[in-house]
């Protein structure tokens, strides 16, 4: 029920499928900005320092950060653990038009992000996600 990109940070809008046919060992998790560095790395071409992404060759990422400022403000951090992949959303500025809201999803088992876990996860996981988002975007 969504179209286009950049309105929100839900998987339906930001997932970009990619298929790489190779015997190389690629990480199974990345973001769109990792595609160009991965191709350059695969071709043994130096990755420019200004690139924000990282190569997915033999690189394991624990966190990724996402931001959208098109309609209101949304920030998200994804944490990959042995038990799942958790996506924490922080919405808005706290005004009446765009109230602050938080959501957490385990996005491997809940790809459509229908089961908000915000009140049903451990305090340690919530605090880690919240802290990491704050560090990534300066949100307190």
Short mmCIF file of C-alpha atoms in Angstrom, two decimals, residues 14-127:
data_model
loop_
_atom_site.label_atom_id
_atom_site.label_comp_id
_atom_site.label_asym_id
_atom_site.label_seq_id
_atom_site.Cartn_x
_atom_site.Cartn_y
_atom_site.Cartn_z
CA UNK A 14 13.47 1.40 1.37
CA UNK A 15 14.33 -2.22 0.51
CA UNK A 16 16.28 -2.45 -2.70
CA UNK A 17 16.79 -6.04 -3.83
CA UNK A 18 20.11 -6.87 -5.44
CA UNK A 19 21.43 -10.13 -6.80
CA UNK A 20 25.18 -10.65 -7.11
CA UNK A 21 26.35 -13.79 -8.84
CA UNK A 22 29.79 -14.58 -7.47
CA UNK A 23 31.70 -17.12 -5.41
CA UNK A 24 33.02 -14.32 -3.19
CA UNK A 25 31.96 -14.12 0.44
CA UNK A 26 29.55 -11.18 0.78
CA UNK A 27 27.87 -9.95 3.95
CA UNK A 28 24.15 -10.74 3.96
CA UNK A 29 23.27 -7.30 5.30
CA UNK A 30 23.93 -3.85 3.93
CA UNK A 31 22.41 -0.59 2.80
CA UNK A 32 22.08 1.03 -0.61
CA UNK A 33 25.18 3.20 -0.14
CA UNK A 34 27.24 -0.02 0.15
CA UNK A 35 26.60 -1.06 -3.47
CA UNK A 36 29.19 1.19 -5.17
CA UNK A 37 31.98 0.45 -2.64
CA UNK A 38 31.24 -3.28 -2.97
CA UNK A 39 31.53 -3.20 -6.77
CA UNK A 40 34.77 -1.20 -6.60
CA UNK A 41 36.21 -3.53 -3.97
CA UNK A 42 35.23 -6.59 -6.03
CA UNK A 43 37.07 -5.09 -9.02
CA UNK A 44 40.12 -4.19 -6.86
CA UNK A 45 39.57 -0.47 -7.43
CA UNK A 46 40.27 1.91 -4.54
CA UNK A 47 37.14 3.09 -2.76
CA UNK A 48 37.03 6.91 -2.53
CA UNK A 49 37.25 8.19 1.02
CA UNK A 50 34.15 10.35 0.48
CA UNK A 51 31.94 7.26 -0.04
CA UNK A 52 29.68 6.72 2.96
CA UNK A 53 29.02 3.03 2.33
CA UNK A 54 31.30 0.09 3.03
CA UNK A 55 32.15 -2.93 0.93
CA UNK A 56 30.05 -5.99 1.64
CA UNK A 57 33.00 -8.26 0.88
CA UNK A 58 34.03 -9.93 4.13
CA UNK A 59 32.53 -7.03 6.06
CA UNK A 60 30.00 -7.61 8.79
CA UNK A 61 27.98 -4.64 9.87
CA UNK A 62 26.28 -4.62 13.23
CA UNK A 63 24.34 -1.33 12.82
CA UNK A 64 22.95 0.75 9.99
CA UNK A 65 21.45 4.22 10.23
CA UNK A 66 18.59 5.72 8.20
CA UNK A 67 17.02 9.17 8.05
CA UNK A 68 14.10 10.76 6.21
CA UNK A 69 13.17 14.44 6.32
CA UNK A 70 10.67 14.61 3.48
CA UNK A 71 7.44 14.40 5.52
CA UNK A 72 8.28 15.31 9.10
CA UNK A 73 11.37 13.68 10.51
CA UNK A 74 12.09 9.99 10.92
CA UNK A 75 15.22 8.24 12.07
CA UNK A 76 15.92 4.53 12.28
CA UNK A 77 18.71 2.27 13.42
CA UNK A 78 18.96 -1.40 12.55
CA UNK A 79 20.84 -3.79 14.80
CA UNK A 80 21.79 -7.27 13.62
CA UNK A 81 22.22 -9.83 16.41
CA UNK A 82 22.41 -13.61 16.66
CA UNK A 83 18.73 -13.59 17.67
CA UNK A 84 17.36 -11.35 14.93
CA UNK A 85 17.51 -8.03 13.16
CA UNK A 86 15.82 -5.20 15.03
CA UNK A 87 14.73 -1.90 13.55
CA UNK A 88 14.08 1.00 15.92
CA UNK A 89 12.16 4.03 14.62
CA UNK A 90 12.01 7.47 16.15
CA UNK A 91 9.44 9.80 14.58
CA UNK A 92 8.92 13.52 14.70
CA UNK A 93 9.82 16.60 16.64
CA UNK A 94 7.19 16.39 19.36
CA UNK A 95 4.83 19.06 18.07
CA UNK A 96 1.07 18.64 17.53
CA UNK A 97 1.51 18.12 13.78
CA UNK A 98 4.28 15.53 14.06
CA UNK A 99 4.26 13.92 17.51
CA UNK A 100 7.17 11.84 18.78
CA UNK A 101 6.57 8.12 18.35
CA UNK A 102 8.78 5.07 18.69
CA UNK A 103 8.47 1.65 17.06
CA UNK A 104 10.62 -1.50 17.10
CA UNK A 105 10.31 -4.46 14.74
CA UNK A 106 12.20 -7.73 14.32
CA UNK A 107 12.49 -7.47 10.57
CA UNK A 108 13.54 -11.00 9.67
CA UNK A 109 10.37 -12.64 10.99
CA UNK A 110 8.18 -9.54 10.48
CA UNK A 111 9.22 -8.23 7.05
CA UNK A 112 6.13 -6.05 6.69
CA UNK A 113 6.68 -4.45 10.11
CA UNK A 114 3.22 -5.18 11.47
CA UNK A 115 4.13 -6.30 15.02
CA UNK A 116 5.47 -3.31 16.96
CA UNK A 117 7.58 -4.69 19.84
CA UNK A 118 8.12 -1.36 21.61
CA UNK A 119 6.65 -2.57 24.93
CA UNK A 120 7.59 -6.22 24.55
CA UNK A 121 11.38 -6.32 24.29
CA UNK A 122 14.06 -6.33 26.94
CA UNK A 123 15.06 -3.03 28.44
CA UNK A 124 18.67 -3.76 27.52
CA UNK A 125 17.84 -4.11 23.81
CA UNK A 126 15.64 -1.00 23.86
CA UNK A 127 18.35 1.01 25.63
#
